[in-house]
Short mmCIF file of C-alpha atoms in Angstrom, two decimals:
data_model
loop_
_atom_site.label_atom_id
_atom_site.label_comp_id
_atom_site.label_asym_id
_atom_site.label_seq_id
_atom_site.Cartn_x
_atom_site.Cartn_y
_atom_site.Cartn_z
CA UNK A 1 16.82 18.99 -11.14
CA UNK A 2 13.31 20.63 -11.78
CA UNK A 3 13.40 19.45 -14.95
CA UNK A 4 14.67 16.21 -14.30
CA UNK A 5 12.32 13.40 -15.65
CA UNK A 6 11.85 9.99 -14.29
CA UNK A 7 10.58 6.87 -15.41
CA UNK A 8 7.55 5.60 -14.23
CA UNK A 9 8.63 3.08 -11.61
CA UNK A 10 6.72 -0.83 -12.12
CA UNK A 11 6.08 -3.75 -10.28
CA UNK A 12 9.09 -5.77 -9.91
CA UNK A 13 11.27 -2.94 -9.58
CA UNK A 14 13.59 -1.53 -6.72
CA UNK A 15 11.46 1.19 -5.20
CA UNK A 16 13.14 4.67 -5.72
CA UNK A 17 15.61 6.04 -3.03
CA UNK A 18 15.45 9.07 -1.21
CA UNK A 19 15.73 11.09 1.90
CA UNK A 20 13.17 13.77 3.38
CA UNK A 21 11.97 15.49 5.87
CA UNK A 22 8.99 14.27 7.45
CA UNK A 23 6.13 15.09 10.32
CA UNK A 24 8.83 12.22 12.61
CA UNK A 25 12.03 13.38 11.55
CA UNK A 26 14.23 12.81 8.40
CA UNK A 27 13.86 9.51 6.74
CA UNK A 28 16.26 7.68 4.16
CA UNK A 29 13.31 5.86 2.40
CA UNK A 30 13.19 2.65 1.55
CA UNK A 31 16.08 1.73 3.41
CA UNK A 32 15.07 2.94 6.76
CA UNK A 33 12.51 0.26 6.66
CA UNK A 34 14.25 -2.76 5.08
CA UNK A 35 13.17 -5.91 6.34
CA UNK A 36 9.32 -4.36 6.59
CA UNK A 37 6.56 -4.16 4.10
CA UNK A 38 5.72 -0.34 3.11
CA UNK A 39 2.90 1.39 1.83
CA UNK A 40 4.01 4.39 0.97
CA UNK A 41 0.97 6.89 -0.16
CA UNK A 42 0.47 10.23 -1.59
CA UNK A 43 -2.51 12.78 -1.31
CA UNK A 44 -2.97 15.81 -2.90
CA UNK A 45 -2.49 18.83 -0.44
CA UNK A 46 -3.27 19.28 3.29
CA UNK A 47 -6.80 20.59 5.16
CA UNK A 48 -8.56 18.86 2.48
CA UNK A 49 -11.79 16.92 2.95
CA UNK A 50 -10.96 13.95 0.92
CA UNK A 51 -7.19 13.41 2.31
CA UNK A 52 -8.66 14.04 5.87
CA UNK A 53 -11.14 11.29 5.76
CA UNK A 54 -8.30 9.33 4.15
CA UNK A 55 -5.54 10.30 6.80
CA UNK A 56 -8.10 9.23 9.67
CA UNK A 57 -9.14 5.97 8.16
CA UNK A 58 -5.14 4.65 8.30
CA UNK A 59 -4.04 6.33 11.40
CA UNK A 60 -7.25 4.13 12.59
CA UNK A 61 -5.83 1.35 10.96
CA UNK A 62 -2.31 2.34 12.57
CA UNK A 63 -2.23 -1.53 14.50
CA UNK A 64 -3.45 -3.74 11.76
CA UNK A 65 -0.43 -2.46 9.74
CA UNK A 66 1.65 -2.90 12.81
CA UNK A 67 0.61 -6.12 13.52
CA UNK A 68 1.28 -6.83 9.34
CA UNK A 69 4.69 -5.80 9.82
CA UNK A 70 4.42 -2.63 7.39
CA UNK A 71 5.54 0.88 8.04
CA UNK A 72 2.84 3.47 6.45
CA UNK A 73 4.51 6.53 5.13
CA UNK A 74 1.92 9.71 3.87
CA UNK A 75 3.59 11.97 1.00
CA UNK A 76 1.93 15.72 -0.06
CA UNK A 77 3.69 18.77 -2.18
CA UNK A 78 3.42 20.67 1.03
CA UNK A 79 5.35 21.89 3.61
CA UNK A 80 6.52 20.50 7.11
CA UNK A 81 4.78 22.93 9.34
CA UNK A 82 1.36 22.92 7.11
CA UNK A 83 1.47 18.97 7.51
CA UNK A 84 1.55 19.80 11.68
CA UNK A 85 -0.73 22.16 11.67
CA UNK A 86 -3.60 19.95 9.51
CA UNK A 87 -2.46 16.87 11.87
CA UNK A 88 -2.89 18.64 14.98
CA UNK A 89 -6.20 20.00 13.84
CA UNK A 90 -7.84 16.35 12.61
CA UNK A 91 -6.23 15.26 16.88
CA UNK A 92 -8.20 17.95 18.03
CA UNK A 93 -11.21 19.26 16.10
CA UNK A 94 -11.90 16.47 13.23
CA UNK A 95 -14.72 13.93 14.19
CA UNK A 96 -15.75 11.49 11.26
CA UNK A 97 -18.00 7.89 11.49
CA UNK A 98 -17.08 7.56 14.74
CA UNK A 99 -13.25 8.47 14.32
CA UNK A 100 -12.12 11.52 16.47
CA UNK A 101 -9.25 12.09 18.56
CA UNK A 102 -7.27 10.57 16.10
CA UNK A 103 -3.34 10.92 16.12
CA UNK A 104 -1.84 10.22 13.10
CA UNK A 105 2.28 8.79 14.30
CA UNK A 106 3.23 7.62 10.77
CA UNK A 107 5.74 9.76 8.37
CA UNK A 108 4.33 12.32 6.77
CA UNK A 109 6.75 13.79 4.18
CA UNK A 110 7.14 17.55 3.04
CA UNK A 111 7.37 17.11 -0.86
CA UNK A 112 7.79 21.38 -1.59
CA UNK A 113 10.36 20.63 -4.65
CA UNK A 114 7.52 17.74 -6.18
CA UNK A 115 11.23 15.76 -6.21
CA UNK A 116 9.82 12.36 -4.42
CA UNK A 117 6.34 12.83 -6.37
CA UNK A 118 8.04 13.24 -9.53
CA UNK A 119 10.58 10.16 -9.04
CA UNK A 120 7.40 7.59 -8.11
CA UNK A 121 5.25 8.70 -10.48
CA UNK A 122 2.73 11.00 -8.52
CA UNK A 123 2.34 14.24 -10.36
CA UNK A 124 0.47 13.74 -13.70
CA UNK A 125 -0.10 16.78 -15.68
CA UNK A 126 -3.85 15.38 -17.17
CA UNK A 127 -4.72 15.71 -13.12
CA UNK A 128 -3.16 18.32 -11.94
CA UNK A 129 0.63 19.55 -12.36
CA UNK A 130 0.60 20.86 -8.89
CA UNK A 131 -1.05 17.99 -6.62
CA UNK A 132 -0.15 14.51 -6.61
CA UNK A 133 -2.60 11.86 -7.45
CA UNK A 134 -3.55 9.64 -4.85
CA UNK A 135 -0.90 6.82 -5.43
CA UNK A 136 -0.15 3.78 -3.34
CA UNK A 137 2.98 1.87 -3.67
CA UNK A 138 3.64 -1.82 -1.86
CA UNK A 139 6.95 -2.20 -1.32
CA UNK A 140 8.06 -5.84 0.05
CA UNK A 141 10.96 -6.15 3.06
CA UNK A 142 13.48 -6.51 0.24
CA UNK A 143 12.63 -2.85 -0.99
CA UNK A 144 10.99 -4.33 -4.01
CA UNK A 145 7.94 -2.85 -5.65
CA UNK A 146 5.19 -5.41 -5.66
CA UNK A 147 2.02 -3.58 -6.47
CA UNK A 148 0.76 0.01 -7.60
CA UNK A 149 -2.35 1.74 -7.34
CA UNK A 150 -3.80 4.82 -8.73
CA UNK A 151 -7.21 6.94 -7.65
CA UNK A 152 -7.84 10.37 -8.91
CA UNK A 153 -8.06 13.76 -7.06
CA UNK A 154 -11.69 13.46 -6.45
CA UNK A 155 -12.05 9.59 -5.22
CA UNK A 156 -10.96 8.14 -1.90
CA UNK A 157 -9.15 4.91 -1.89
CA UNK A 158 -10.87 1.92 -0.43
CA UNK A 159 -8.76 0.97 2.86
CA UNK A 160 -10.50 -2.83 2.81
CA UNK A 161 -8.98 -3.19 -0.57
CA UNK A 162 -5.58 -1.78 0.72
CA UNK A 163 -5.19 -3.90 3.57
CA UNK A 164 -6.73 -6.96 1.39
CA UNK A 165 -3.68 -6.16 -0.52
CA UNK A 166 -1.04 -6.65 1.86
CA UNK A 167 -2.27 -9.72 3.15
CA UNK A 168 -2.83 -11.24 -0.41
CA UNK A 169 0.77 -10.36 -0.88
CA UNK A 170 2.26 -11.97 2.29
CA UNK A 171 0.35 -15.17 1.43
CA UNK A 172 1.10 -15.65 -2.00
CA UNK A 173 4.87 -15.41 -0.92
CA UNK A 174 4.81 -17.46 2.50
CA UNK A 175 2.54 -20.16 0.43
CA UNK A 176 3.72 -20.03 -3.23
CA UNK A 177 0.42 -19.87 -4.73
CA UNK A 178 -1.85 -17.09 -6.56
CA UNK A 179 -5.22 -15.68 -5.28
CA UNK A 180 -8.53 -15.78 -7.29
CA UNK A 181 -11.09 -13.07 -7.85
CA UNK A 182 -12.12 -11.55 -4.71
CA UNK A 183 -9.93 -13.41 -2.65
CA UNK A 184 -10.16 -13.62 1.93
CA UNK A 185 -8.32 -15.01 3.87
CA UNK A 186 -10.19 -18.59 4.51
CA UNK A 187 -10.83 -18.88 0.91
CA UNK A 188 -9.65 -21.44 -1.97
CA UNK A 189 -6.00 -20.18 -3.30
CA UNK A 190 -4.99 -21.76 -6.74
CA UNK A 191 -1.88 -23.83 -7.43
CA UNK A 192 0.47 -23.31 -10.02
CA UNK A 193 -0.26 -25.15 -13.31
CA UNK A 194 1.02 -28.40 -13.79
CA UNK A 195 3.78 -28.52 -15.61
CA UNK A 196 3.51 -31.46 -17.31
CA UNK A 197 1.15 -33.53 -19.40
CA UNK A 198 1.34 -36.01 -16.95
CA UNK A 199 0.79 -33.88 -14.01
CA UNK A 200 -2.17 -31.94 -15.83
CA UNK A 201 -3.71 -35.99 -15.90
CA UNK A 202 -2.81 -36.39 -12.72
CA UNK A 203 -4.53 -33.84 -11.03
CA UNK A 204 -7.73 -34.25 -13.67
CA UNK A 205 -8.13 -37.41 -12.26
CA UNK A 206 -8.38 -35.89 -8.71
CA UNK A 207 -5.35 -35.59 -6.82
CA UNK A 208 -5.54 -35.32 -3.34
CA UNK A 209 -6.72 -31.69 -1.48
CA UNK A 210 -6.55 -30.55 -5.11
CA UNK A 211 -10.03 -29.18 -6.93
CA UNK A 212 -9.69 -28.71 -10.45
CA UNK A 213 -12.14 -27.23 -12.59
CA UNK A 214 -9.90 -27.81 -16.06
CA UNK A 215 -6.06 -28.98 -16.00
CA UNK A 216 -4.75 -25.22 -15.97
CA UNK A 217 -7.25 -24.01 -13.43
CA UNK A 218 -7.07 -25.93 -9.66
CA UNK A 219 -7.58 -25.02 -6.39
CA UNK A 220 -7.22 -26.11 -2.77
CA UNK A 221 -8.04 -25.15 0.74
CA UNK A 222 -6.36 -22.51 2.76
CA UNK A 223 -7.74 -22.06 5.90
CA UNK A 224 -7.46 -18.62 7.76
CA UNK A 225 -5.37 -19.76 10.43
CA UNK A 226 -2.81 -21.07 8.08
CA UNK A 227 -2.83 -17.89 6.51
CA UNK A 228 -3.15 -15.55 9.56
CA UNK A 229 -0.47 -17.77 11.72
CA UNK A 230 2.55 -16.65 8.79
CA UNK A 231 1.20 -13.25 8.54
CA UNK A 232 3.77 -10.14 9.73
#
């Protein structure tokens, strides 16, 4: 198995099964969690500055992900007792912009073998062969990968964009439509394209709650309740 090589996993596909030991007991992952959103997130190695700032941010975040119906689970090629030990020290010692006293209650998993990493992706040699990358799969309630993101060693990942993520996802699915540039809640969504000639005139010559800036490119309003009231 060490030399066992995966392919990369991709959007659209079923996200990779597997069962570890974690910081809250053994987990059968994805499964344990079907029916929830994941975010399931790797970081290099423990009592690190970088993954601590990062570890604080979502434990911080722990209820917003609650309240979006996903289950946060941490990944690191180290061991179960050297995940306690840096978690109990961040609880105890570790204050950061305001953060301190933080208890981190998600899954952490204990990755020794690289045999999770190496199935989703998360060690790549040009970074380090030892250390996983800091990668962050969404993985919808159906256990469907939906969207992937990489940062390197060095960078911390941008926990706005993370969360903007999820709830992007959520709405495109609950509303059938796709998000522009930059999208918020509150903001214009676009409609599909028309699929028709006839349609495409249609909606040139101003259709209804429908703003169209050329026949493949129209938008409409979405306000935030709408969105937030089918969010979860």
């Amino acid at each position: 198995m060490e030399n066992q090589i995966y392919p990369m996993p991709r959007i659209g596909d079923e996200a990779p099964e597997f069962t570890a030991i974690t910081t809250q007991g053994n987990i059968n992952f994805p499964s344990d969690y079907t029916g929830k959103w994941k975010i399931l997130f790797s970081h290099p190695a423990d009592f690190t500055p970088v993954c601590t700032s990062e570890f604080m941010t979502f434990a911080s975040m722990q209820k917003d992900y609650d309240a979006l119906n996903c289950q946060l689970v941490g990944l690191s090629i180290d061991g179960l007792f050297s995940h306690i030990a840096w978690l109990r020290t961040i609880k105890e010692k570790i204050e950061y912009k305001g953060m301190k006293d933080v208890e981190v209650t998600f899954p952490l998993i204990e990755d020794i073998t690289m045999e999770v990493s190496k199935r989703y992706g998360m060690v790549q040699p040009g970074e380090s062969s030892t250390k996983a990358v800091r990668a962050v799969f969404f993985i919808d309630p159906k256990n469907v990968i939906r969207t992937i993101i990489y940062y390197p060693l060095s960078i911390g990942r941008n926990f706005d964009e993370i969360k903007r993520v999820l709830i992007a996802l959520q709405t495109s699915d609950n509303f059938g439509v796709a998000l522009p540039a930059d999208w918020r809640p509150g903001d214009d969504v676009i409609v599909p394209p028309a699929g028709s000639c006839g349609a495409a005139k249609s909606r040139m010559a101003g259709e209804e709650g429908i703003t169209c800036y050329d026949w493949f490119f129209c938008t409409k309003r979405l306000s935030k309740e709408e969105v937030e009231s089918k969010l979860g």
